[in-house]
CSV table of C-alpha atoms in Angstrom, one decimal:
chain,number,residue,atom,x,y,z
A,1,MET,CA,46.3,70.1,63.0
A,2,HIS,CA,42.6,70.5,63.4
A,3,SER,CA,42.8,74.3,63.1
A,4,ASP,CA,45.0,74.1,59.9
A,5,PHE,CA,42.5,71.6,58.4
A,6,ILE,CA,39.5,73.8,59.1
A,7,ASP,CA,41.3,76.9,57.7
A,8,ALA,CA,42.1,75.0,54.5
A,9,LEU,CA,38.4,73.8,54.3
A,10,ILE,CA,37.2,77.3,54.6
A,11,GLU,CA,39.6,78.5,51.9
A,12,ILE,CA,38.2,75.7,49.6
A,13,ALA,CA,34.6,76.7,50.4
A,14,ILE,CA,35.3,80.4,49.7
A,15,SER,CA,37.1,79.5,46.4
A,16,GLU,CA,34.2,77.2,45.4
A,17,ASP,CA,31.5,79.7,46.1
A,18,ILE,CA,33.0,83.1,45.4
A,19,GLY,CA,35.5,82.5,42.7
A,20,ASP,CA,36.7,85.8,41.3
A,21,GLY,CA,33.9,87.7,43.1
A,22,ASP,CA,30.3,88.0,44.3
A,23,HIS,CA,29.2,89.9,41.2
A,24,THR,CA,25.6,90.2,42.2
A,25,SER,CA,26.5,92.0,45.4
A,26,GLN,CA,29.2,94.1,43.8
A,27,ALA,CA,26.7,95.2,41.1
A,28,CYS,CA,23.9,96.1,43.5
A,29,ILE,CA,25.7,97.4,46.6
A,30,PRO,CA,28.2,100.3,46.9
A,31,GLU,CA,31.6,99.0,48.0
A,32,THR,CA,31.7,101.2,51.1
A,33,ALA,CA,28.1,100.6,52.2
A,34,GLU,CA,27.8,99.3,55.8
A,35,GLY,CA,24.9,97.4,57.4
A,36,ASN,CA,23.8,94.8,59.9
A,37,ALA,CA,22.3,91.3,59.8
A,38,ARG,CA,21.3,88.7,62.3
A,39,LEU,CA,21.3,84.9,62.3
A,40,LEU,CA,17.7,83.9,62.9
A,41,VAL,CA,16.8,80.4,64.2
A,42,LYS,CA,13.7,78.9,62.5
A,43,GLU,CA,13.7,75.4,64.0
A,44,GLU,CA,14.2,73.8,67.4
A,45,GLY,CA,17.5,72.0,68.0
A,46,ILE,CA,21.1,72.3,69.2
A,47,LEU,CA,23.3,75.1,67.9
A,48,ALA,CA,26.6,74.1,66.4
A,49,GLY,CA,29.1,75.8,64.1
A,50,MET,CA,29.5,79.2,65.7
A,51,ASP,CA,33.2,79.1,65.8
A,52,ILE,CA,33.4,78.0,62.2
A,53,ALA,CA,31.0,80.9,61.2
A,54,GLU,CA,33.2,83.4,62.9
A,55,LYS,CA,36.2,82.0,61.0
A,56,VAL,CA,34.4,82.4,57.7
A,57,PHE,CA,33.4,86.0,58.4
A,58,LYS,CA,37.0,86.9,59.5
A,59,LYS,CA,38.5,85.2,56.5
A,60,ILE,CA,36.4,87.1,54.1
A,61,ASP,CA,36.7,90.4,56.0
A,62,PRO,CA,38.7,90.9,59.2
A,63,ASP,CA,36.8,94.1,59.9
A,64,LEU,CA,33.4,92.5,60.3
A,65,LYS,CA,32.1,92.7,63.8
A,66,ILE,CA,30.3,89.8,65.3
A,67,THR,CA,28.1,90.0,68.5
A,68,SER,CA,27.2,86.5,69.7
A,69,TYR,CA,24.2,85.8,71.8
A,70,LEU,CA,24.4,82.1,71.8
A,71,LYS,CA,27.2,79.5,71.7
A,72,ASP,CA,27.8,76.0,70.4
A,73,GLY,CA,25.8,73.4,72.3
A,74,ASP,CA,23.0,75.8,73.3
A,75,SER,CA,19.4,74.6,72.9
A,76,ILE,CA,17.7,76.9,70.4
A,77,LEU,CA,14.1,77.7,69.5
A,78,PRO,CA,12.4,79.4,66.5
A,79,GLY,CA,12.9,83.1,66.8
A,80,ASP,CA,16.2,83.0,68.7
A,81,VAL,CA,19.0,85.2,67.4
A,82,ALA,CA,22.4,83.5,67.5
A,83,PHE,CA,24.4,86.5,66.5
A,84,GLU,CA,24.5,89.9,64.8
A,85,ILE,CA,27.1,90.8,62.2
A,86,SER,CA,28.0,94.3,61.1
A,87,GLY,CA,30.3,95.9,58.6
A,88,ARG,CA,30.6,96.1,54.9
A,89,VAL,CA,27.4,94.8,53.3
A,90,VAL,CA,29.2,93.2,50.4
A,91,SER,CA,31.3,91.2,52.8
A,92,ILE,CA,28.3,90.1,54.8
A,93,LEU,CA,26.6,89.0,51.6
A,94,LYS,CA,29.7,87.1,50.4
A,95,SER,CA,29.7,85.2,53.7
A,96,GLU,CA,26.0,84.5,54.0
A,97,ARG,CA,25.6,81.2,52.3
A,98,LEU,CA,28.9,79.8,53.5
A,99,VAL,CA,28.1,80.6,57.1
A,100,LEU,CA,24.6,79.2,56.8
A,101,ASN,CA,25.8,76.0,55.1
A,102,PHE,CA,28.2,75.3,58.0
A,103,LEU,CA,25.8,76.3,60.7
A,104,GLN,CA,22.8,74.4,59.3
A,105,ARG,CA,24.7,71.2,58.6
A,106,MET,CA,26.5,71.1,61.9
A,107,SER,CA,23.4,72.1,63.9
A,108,GLY,CA,21.5,69.3,62.2
A,109,ILE,CA,24.1,66.8,63.3
A,110,ALA,CA,24.3,68.1,66.8
A,111,THR,CA,20.5,68.0,67.1
A,112,ARG,CA,20.3,64.5,65.9
A,113,THR,CA,23.1,63.4,68.1
A,114,ASN,CA,21.5,65.0,71.1
A,115,MET,CA,18.3,63.0,70.5
A,116,PHE,CA,20.3,59.8,70.7
A,117,VAL,CA,22.2,61.0,73.8
A,118,TRP,CA,18.9,61.6,75.6
A,119,LYS,CA,17.8,58.0,74.9
A,120,LEU,CA,20.9,56.9,76.9
A,121,GLU,CA,20.2,59.0,80.0
A,122,GLY,CA,21.1,57.2,83.2
A,123,LEU,CA,23.1,54.5,81.4
A,124,ARG,CA,26.9,54.2,81.2
A,125,THR,CA,27.0,53.4,77.5
A,126,ILE,CA,28.9,56.0,75.4
A,127,LEU,CA,27.5,57.1,72.0
A,128,LEU,CA,30.0,57.1,69.1
A,129,ASP,CA,29.9,58.4,65.5
A,130,THR,CA,31.3,56.5,62.5
A,131,ARG,CA,33.2,57.2,59.3
A,132,LYS,CA,29.9,57.7,57.4
A,133,THR,CA,30.6,61.3,56.8
A,134,THR,CA,30.6,63.7,53.9
A,135,PRO,CA,34.0,63.5,52.1
A,136,GLY,CA,36.1,66.5,53.2
A,137,LEU,CA,33.7,67.5,56.0
A,138,ARG,CA,34.5,64.8,58.5
A,139,MET,CA,36.3,67.1,60.8
A,140,ILE,CA,33.4,69.5,61.3
A,141,GLU,CA,30.8,66.8,61.3
A,142,LYS,CA,32.6,65.0,64.1
A,143,MET,CA,32.9,68.3,65.9
A,144,ALA,CA,29.2,68.7,65.6
A,145,VAL,CA,28.7,65.2,67.1
A,146,LYS,CA,30.7,66.2,70.2
A,147,ILE,CA,28.8,69.5,70.5
A,148,GLY,CA,25.6,67.4,70.5
A,149,GLY,CA,26.8,65.3,73.4
A,150,GLY,CA,28.3,62.3,71.6
A,151,SER,CA,31.8,61.1,71.3
A,152,ASN,CA,34.1,60.4,68.3
A,153,HIS,CA,35.1,56.9,67.1
A,154,ARG,CA,38.3,56.9,65.1
A,155,MET,CA,38.9,59.9,62.8
A,156,GLY,CA,40.0,57.8,59.9
A,157,LEU,CA,41.9,54.7,58.9
A,158,HIS,CA,45.1,56.1,60.4
A,159,ASP,CA,44.4,56.4,64.1
A,160,MET,CA,42.9,53.0,65.1
A,161,ILE,CA,42.9,49.4,63.8
A,162,LEU,CA,39.4,48.1,63.1
A,163,ILE,CA,39.4,44.6,61.6
A,164,LYS,CA,36.0,44.3,59.7
A,165,ASP,CA,34.4,41.5,57.8
A,166,ASN,CA,36.2,42.1,54.5
A,167,HIS,CA,39.6,42.2,56.3
A,168,ILE,CA,38.7,38.9,58.0
A,169,ASP,CA,37.6,37.2,54.8
A,170,PHE,CA,40.7,38.4,52.8
A,171,ALA,CA,43.1,37.5,55.6
A,172,GLY,CA,41.7,34.0,55.9
A,173,GLY,CA,40.0,34.2,59.3
A,174,ILE,CA,39.8,36.1,62.5
A,175,GLY,CA,42.8,34.5,64.1
A,176,LYS,CA,45.0,35.2,61.1
A,177,ALA,CA,43.8,38.8,60.8
A,178,ILE,CA,44.6,39.5,64.4
A,179,GLU,CA,48.0,37.9,64.1
A,180,HIS,CA,48.8,39.9,61.0
A,181,VAL,CA,47.9,43.1,62.8
A,182,ARG,CA,50.0,42.3,65.9
A,183,ASN,CA,53.0,41.6,63.7
A,184,TYR,CA,52.4,44.8,61.7
A,185,LEU,CA,52.2,47.0,64.8
A,186,LEU,CA,55.4,45.4,66.1
A,187,GLN,CA,57.2,45.9,62.8
A,188,THR,CA,56.1,49.5,62.4
A,189,ASN,CA,56.4,50.4,66.1
A,190,ARG,CA,52.9,51.8,66.1
A,191,LYS,CA,50.7,51.8,69.2
A,192,LEU,CA,47.1,51.8,67.9
A,193,LYS,CA,44.1,50.4,69.6
A,194,LEU,CA,42.7,47.2,68.0
A,195,GLU,CA,39.0,46.5,67.5
A,196,VAL,CA,37.6,43.4,65.8
A,197,GLU,CA,34.1,43.1,64.3
A,198,ALA,CA,32.1,40.0,65.2
A,199,ARG,CA,29.3,38.9,63.0
A,200,SER,CA,28.1,36.0,65.2
A,201,LEU,CA,28.6,34.5,68.6
A,202,ASP,CA,31.0,32.0,67.0
A,203,ASP,CA,33.1,35.0,65.9
A,204,VAL,CA,33.1,36.3,69.5
A,205,GLY,CA,34.4,33.0,70.6
A,206,GLU,CA,37.2,33.1,68.0
A,207,ILE,CA,38.2,36.6,69.0
A,208,LEU,CA,38.3,35.6,72.7
A,209,GLN,CA,40.5,32.6,71.8
A,210,ALA,CA,42.9,34.8,69.8
A,211,GLY,CA,43.0,37.6,72.4
A,212,HIS,CA,45.2,40.6,72.2
A,213,VAL,CA,42.4,43.1,71.2
A,214,ASP,CA,41.0,46.2,72.9
A,215,ARG,CA,37.4,46.1,71.8
A,216,ILE,CA,34.9,43.7,70.2
A,217,MET,CA,32.3,45.2,67.8
A,218,LEU,CA,29.0,43.3,67.8
A,219,ASP,CA,27.8,44.0,64.3
A,220,ASN,CA,24.1,43.6,63.6
A,221,PHE,CA,23.5,41.5,66.7
A,222,SER,CA,20.0,41.3,68.0
A,223,PRO,CA,19.5,42.5,71.6
A,224,GLU,CA,19.2,38.9,72.8
A,225,LYS,CA,22.5,37.9,71.0
A,226,THR,CA,24.1,41.0,72.4
A,227,ILE,CA,23.3,40.0,76.0
A,228,GLU,CA,24.9,36.6,75.3
A,229,ALA,CA,28.0,38.1,73.7
A,230,VAL,CA,28.5,40.5,76.7
A,231,LYS,CA,28.3,37.6,79.0
A,232,MET,CA,30.8,35.7,77.0
A,233,ILE,CA,33.2,38.6,76.9
A,234,ASN,CA,32.7,39.1,80.6
A,235,GLY,CA,34.6,42.4,80.8
A,236,ARG,CA,37.8,41.1,79.3
A,237,TYR,CA,37.5,43.6,76.4
A,238,GLU,CA,35.5,46.7,75.6
A,239,THR,CA,32.2,46.0,73.8
A,240,GLU,CA,30.5,48.0,71.0
A,241,SER,CA,27.1,47.5,69.4
A,242,SER,CA,26.9,48.7,65.8
A,243,GLY,CA,24.6,48.3,62.8
A,244,ASN,CA,21.0,49.3,62.4
A,245,ILE,CA,21.0,51.5,65.5
A,246,THR,CA,17.9,53.7,65.7
A,247,LEU,CA,16.3,56.1,68.1
A,248,GLU,CA,13.7,53.4,68.8
A,249,ASN,CA,16.2,50.6,69.7
A,250,ILE,CA,19.3,52.3,71.0
A,251,ARG,CA,18.3,52.2,74.7
A,252,GLU,CA,17.5,48.5,74.4
A,253,TYR,CA,21.0,47.8,73.1
A,254,ALA,CA,22.6,50.0,75.8
A,255,GLU,CA,20.7,48.0,78.5
A,256,CYS,CA,22.4,44.9,77.2
A,257,GLY,CA,25.6,46.2,79.0
A,258,VAL,CA,27.7,47.3,76.0
A,259,ASP,CA,30.4,50.0,76.6
A,260,TYR,CA,29.8,51.8,73.4
A,261,ILE,CA,27.2,52.1,70.6
A,262,SER,CA,28.2,53.5,67.2
A,263,ALA,CA,25.6,55.0,64.9
A,264,GLY,CA,26.0,56.1,61.3
A,265,ALA,CA,22.7,57.9,61.7
A,266,LEU,CA,24.4,60.7,63.6
A,267,THR,CA,26.1,62.0,60.4
A,268,HIS,CA,24.5,60.0,57.6
A,269,GLN,CA,21.5,61.5,55.7
A,270,ILE,CA,21.1,64.3,58.2
A,271,ALA,CA,18.5,67.1,57.7
A,272,SER,CA,20.1,70.5,58.1
A,273,LEU,CA,18.5,72.8,60.7
A,274,ASP,CA,16.5,75.7,59.3
A,275,MET,CA,18.2,79.2,59.8
A,276,SER,CA,18.5,82.4,57.9
A,277,LEU,CA,20.7,85.5,57.9
A,278,LYS,CA,18.5,88.6,57.6
A,279,ALA,CA,19.3,92.3,57.2
A,280,VAL,CA,18.2,94.6,60.0
A,281,ASP,CA,17.5,98.3,60.3
A,282,PHE,CA,15.8,98.5,56.9
């Protein structure tokens, strides 16, 4: 399913960018001209998107030849060459911006994720992403999180139950929301994990009283309140800290003993990593 989704995404990207042709390249370059280019790294970080880049090149022109020197997950420095591409020049130029867009965005996310992962070194807490992703690009952005050393939370609304504040308020309380979910899962014969958001220690108490959950999300808790909540839960359910997680405070939250920390910062408002595709042998 993931492969089909990515193939469809690439088709959309090609249609969006190329339309009925790259008229600049077709006007400037003979159709049969061949050449070489290399992907030059211009900023330190973690490389991500190599597999996607290859798919783009092959979709535009199956005869293009790619020689990779680096792989997804590699640490990169300015001056590194990730790959060389050779073949028809018009095909290379058609691919250029699409390849860079995927690589730069994904590498930016992987780099940011890796910064958070290092803050958790030596601790058992697992770093998760969120649904704060670019519409249509969630699959590749979550791929980039994993390449950077993080883990994926739910992919969407379909693969996990997460009862949040608005669900609780509309349902008439935590206990009722959990009861409704349990009935729904039984009626529809679905086996989905159930997580419930707590906004206070009182909420934690209500969730513990209701039971039948898999994980409790401690939303916007202070580190001090997180420690209290972890003690209350006492290992009965998984715990997750979320809300206003930064590079500066993530370790403090992890040291409170939570199992997971989710951070929208891994994919939200990310700066792309600087790279360029440059012609060689000229």
